[in-house]
mmCIF file of C-alpha atoms in Angstrom:
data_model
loop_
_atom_site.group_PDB
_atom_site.id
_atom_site.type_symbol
_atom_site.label_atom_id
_atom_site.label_comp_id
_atom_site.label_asym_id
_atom_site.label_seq_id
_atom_site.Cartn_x
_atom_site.Cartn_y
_atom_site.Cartn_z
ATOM 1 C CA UNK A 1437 0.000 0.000 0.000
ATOM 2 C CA UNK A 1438 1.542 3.307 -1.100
ATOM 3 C CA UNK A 1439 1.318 5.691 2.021
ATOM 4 C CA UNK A 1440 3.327 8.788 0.598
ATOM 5 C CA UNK A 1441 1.348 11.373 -0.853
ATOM 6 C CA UNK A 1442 3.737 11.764 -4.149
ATOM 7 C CA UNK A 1443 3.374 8.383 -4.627
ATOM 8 C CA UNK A 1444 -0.354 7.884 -4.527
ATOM 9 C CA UNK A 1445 -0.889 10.689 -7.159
ATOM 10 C CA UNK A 1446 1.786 8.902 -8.926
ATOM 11 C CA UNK A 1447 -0.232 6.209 -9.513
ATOM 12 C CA UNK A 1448 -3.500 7.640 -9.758
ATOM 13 C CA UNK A 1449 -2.109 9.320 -12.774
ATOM 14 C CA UNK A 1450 -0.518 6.173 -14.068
ATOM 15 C CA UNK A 1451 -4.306 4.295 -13.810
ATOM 16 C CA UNK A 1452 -5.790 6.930 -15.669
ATOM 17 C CA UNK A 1453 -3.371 7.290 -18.157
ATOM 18 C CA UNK A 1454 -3.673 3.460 -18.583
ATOM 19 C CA UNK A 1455 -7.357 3.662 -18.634
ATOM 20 C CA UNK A 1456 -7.834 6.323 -21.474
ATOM 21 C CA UNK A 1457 -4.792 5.604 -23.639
ATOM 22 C CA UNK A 1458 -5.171 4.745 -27.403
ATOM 23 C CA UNK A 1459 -4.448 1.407 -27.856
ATOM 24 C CA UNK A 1460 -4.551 1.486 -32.067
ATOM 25 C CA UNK A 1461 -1.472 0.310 -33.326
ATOM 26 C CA UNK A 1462 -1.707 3.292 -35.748
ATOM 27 C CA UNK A 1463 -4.238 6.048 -35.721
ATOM 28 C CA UNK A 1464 -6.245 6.648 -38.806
ATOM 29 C CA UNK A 1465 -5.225 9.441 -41.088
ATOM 30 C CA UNK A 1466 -7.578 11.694 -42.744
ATOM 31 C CA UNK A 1467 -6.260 12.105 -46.375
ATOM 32 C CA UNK A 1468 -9.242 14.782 -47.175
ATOM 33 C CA UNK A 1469 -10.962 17.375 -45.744
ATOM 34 C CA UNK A 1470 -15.012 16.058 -44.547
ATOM 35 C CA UNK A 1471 -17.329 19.521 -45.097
ATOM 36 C CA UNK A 1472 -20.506 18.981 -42.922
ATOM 37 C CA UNK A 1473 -23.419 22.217 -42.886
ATOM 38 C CA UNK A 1474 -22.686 24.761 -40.863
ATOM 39 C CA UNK A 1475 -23.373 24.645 -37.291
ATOM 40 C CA UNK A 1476 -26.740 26.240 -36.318
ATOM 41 C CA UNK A 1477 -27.810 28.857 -33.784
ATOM 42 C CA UNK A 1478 -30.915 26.706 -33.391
ATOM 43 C CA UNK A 1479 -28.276 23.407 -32.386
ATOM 44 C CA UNK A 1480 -26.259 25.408 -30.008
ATOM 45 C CA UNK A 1481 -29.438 26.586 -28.471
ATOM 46 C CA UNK A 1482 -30.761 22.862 -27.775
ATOM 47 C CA UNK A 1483 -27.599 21.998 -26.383
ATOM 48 C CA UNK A 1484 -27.127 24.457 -23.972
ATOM 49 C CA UNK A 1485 -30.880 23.950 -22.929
ATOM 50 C CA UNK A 1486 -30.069 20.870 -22.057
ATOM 51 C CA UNK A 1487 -26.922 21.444 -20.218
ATOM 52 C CA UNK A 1488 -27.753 21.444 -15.935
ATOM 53 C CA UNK A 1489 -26.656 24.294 -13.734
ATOM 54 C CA UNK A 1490 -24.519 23.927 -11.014
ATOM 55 C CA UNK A 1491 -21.888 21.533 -12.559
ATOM 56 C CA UNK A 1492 -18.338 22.085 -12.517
ATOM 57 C CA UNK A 1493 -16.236 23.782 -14.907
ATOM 58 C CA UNK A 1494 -13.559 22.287 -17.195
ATOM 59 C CA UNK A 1495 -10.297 23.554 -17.421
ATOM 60 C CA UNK A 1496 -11.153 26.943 -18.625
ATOM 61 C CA UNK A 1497 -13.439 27.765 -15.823
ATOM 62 C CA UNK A 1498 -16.072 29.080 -17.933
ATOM 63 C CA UNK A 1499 -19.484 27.818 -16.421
ATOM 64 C CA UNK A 1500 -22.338 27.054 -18.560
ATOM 65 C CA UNK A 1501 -24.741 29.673 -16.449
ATOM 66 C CA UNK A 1502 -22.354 32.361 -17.931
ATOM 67 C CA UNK A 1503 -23.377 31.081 -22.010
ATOM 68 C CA UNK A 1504 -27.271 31.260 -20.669
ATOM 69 C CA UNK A 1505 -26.950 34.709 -18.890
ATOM 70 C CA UNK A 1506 -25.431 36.098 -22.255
ATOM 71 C CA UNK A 1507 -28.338 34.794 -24.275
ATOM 72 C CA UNK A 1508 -28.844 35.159 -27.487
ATOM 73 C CA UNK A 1509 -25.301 37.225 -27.553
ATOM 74 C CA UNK A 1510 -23.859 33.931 -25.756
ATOM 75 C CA UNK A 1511 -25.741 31.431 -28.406
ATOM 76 C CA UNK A 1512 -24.594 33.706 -31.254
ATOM 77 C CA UNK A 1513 -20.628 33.354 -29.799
ATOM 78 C CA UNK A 1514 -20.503 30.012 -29.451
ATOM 79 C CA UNK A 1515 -21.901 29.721 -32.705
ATOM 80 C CA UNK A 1516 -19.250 31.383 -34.471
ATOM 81 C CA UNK A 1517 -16.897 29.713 -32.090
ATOM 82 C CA UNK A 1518 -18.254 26.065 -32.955
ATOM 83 C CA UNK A 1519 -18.074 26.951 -36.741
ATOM 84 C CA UNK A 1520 -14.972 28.324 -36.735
ATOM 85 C CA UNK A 1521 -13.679 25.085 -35.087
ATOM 86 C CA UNK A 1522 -15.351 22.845 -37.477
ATOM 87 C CA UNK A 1523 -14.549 24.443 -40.240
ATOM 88 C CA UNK A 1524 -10.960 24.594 -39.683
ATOM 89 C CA UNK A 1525 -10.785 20.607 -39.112
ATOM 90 C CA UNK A 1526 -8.783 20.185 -35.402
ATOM 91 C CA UNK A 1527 -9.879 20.743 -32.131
ATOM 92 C CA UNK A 1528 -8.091 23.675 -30.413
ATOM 93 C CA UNK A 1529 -6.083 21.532 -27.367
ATOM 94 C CA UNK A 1530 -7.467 24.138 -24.990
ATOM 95 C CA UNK A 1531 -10.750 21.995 -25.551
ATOM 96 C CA UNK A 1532 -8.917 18.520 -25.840
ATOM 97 C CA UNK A 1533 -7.783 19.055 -21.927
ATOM 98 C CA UNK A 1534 -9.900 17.360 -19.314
ATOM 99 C CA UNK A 1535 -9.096 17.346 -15.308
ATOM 100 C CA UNK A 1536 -9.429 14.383 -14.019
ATOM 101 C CA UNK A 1537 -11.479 14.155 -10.551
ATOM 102 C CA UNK A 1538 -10.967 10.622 -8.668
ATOM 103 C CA UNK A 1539 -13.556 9.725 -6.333
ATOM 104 C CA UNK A 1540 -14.045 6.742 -3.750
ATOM 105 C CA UNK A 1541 -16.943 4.426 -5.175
ATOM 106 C CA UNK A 1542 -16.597 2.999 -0.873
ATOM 107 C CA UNK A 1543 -15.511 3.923 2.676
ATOM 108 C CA UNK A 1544 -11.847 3.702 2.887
ATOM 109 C CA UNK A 1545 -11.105 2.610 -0.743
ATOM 110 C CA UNK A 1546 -7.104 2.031 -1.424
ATOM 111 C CA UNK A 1547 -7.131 0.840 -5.075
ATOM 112 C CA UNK A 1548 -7.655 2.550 -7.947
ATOM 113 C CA UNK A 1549 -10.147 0.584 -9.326
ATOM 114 C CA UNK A 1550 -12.674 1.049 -6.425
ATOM 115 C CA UNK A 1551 -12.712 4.829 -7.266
ATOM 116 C CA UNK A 1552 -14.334 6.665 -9.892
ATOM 117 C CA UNK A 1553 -12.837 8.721 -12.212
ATOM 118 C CA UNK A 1554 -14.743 11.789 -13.638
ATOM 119 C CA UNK A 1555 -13.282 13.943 -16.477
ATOM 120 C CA UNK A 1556 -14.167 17.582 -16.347
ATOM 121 C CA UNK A 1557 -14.102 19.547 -19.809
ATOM 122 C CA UNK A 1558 -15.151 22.205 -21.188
ATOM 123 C CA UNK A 1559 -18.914 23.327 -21.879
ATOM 124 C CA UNK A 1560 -17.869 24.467 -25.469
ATOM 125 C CA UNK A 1561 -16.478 21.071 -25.974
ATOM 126 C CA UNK A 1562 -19.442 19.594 -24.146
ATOM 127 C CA UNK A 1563 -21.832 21.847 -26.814
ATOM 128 C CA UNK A 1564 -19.851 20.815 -29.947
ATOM 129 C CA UNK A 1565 -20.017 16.963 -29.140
ATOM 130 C CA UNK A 1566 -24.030 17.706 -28.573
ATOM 131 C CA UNK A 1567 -24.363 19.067 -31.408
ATOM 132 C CA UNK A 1568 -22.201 16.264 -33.150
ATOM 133 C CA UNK A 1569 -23.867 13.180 -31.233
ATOM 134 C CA UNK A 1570 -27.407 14.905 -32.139
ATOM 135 C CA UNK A 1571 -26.588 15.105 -36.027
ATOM 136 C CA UNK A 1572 -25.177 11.091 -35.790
ATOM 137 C CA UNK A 1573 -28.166 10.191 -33.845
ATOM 138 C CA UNK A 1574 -30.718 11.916 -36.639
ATOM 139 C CA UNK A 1575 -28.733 10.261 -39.600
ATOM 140 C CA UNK A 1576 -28.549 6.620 -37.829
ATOM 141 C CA UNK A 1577 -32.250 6.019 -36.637
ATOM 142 C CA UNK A 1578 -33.384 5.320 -40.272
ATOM 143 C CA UNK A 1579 -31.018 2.795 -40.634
ATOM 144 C CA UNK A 1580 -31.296 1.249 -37.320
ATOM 145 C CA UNK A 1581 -34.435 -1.168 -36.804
ATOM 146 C CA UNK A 1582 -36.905 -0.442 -34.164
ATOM 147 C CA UNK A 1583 -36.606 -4.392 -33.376
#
């Protein structure tokens, strides 16, 4: 049992490392550029409807309650943000980071795996993968049976 403090974060960040690494022996590589329609006010609008107050921020601090105050001057920004984003092709690592929160699933957990590790991101990224997810949902139910 690791007692010093050092070596317990240590190896917290080794067993999430190990649990979200990339095991493809090569990543695939995108030989041309995939144009999608622009992202719409109306999308960004359902999914920050949708999004819960109260939860914690990402790494850039920015809570969603901030986007909704702003309104329709918050929907428009994150709008042009989103767009801007997927038109250009890569996510901005500012929006790739995540902090990871590890908390005990038990009383006196020692292991790793008896904790539970939550990932904090960023709402913008959180929007953007709404918007994303919504879009693959609407294009898959025709081809998915109801059986």
């Amino acid at each position: 049992m690791l007692m010093e403090k050092k070596e317990i974060l240590n190896r917290r960040s080794e067993y999430v490392e190990d649990l979200f690494k990339d095991d493809r022996s090569k990543k695939p590589k995108i030989k041309e550029k995939i144009e999608g329609p622009t992202i719409l006010k109306e999308e960004v609008e359902a999914a920050v409807k949708k999004m819960k107050n109260g939860k914690a921020t990402g790494p850039d601090n920015i809570p969603v309650e901030i986007i909704k105050a702003l309104d329709n001057l918050g929907i428009d920004m994150t709008t042009r943000l989103l767009n801007a984003i997927y038109d250009s092709g890569p996510i901005p690592e500012d929006l790739c980071k995540s902090v990871f929160i590890v908390l005990p699933e038990t009383l006196g957990a020692t292991e790793c795996k008896l904790h539970r590790t939550i990932s904090l991101m960023s709402h913008f990224t959180k929007i953007l993968l709404r918007v994303l997810m919504h879009r693959m949902r609407k294009s898959m139910r025709p081809e998915i049976s109801p059986k």
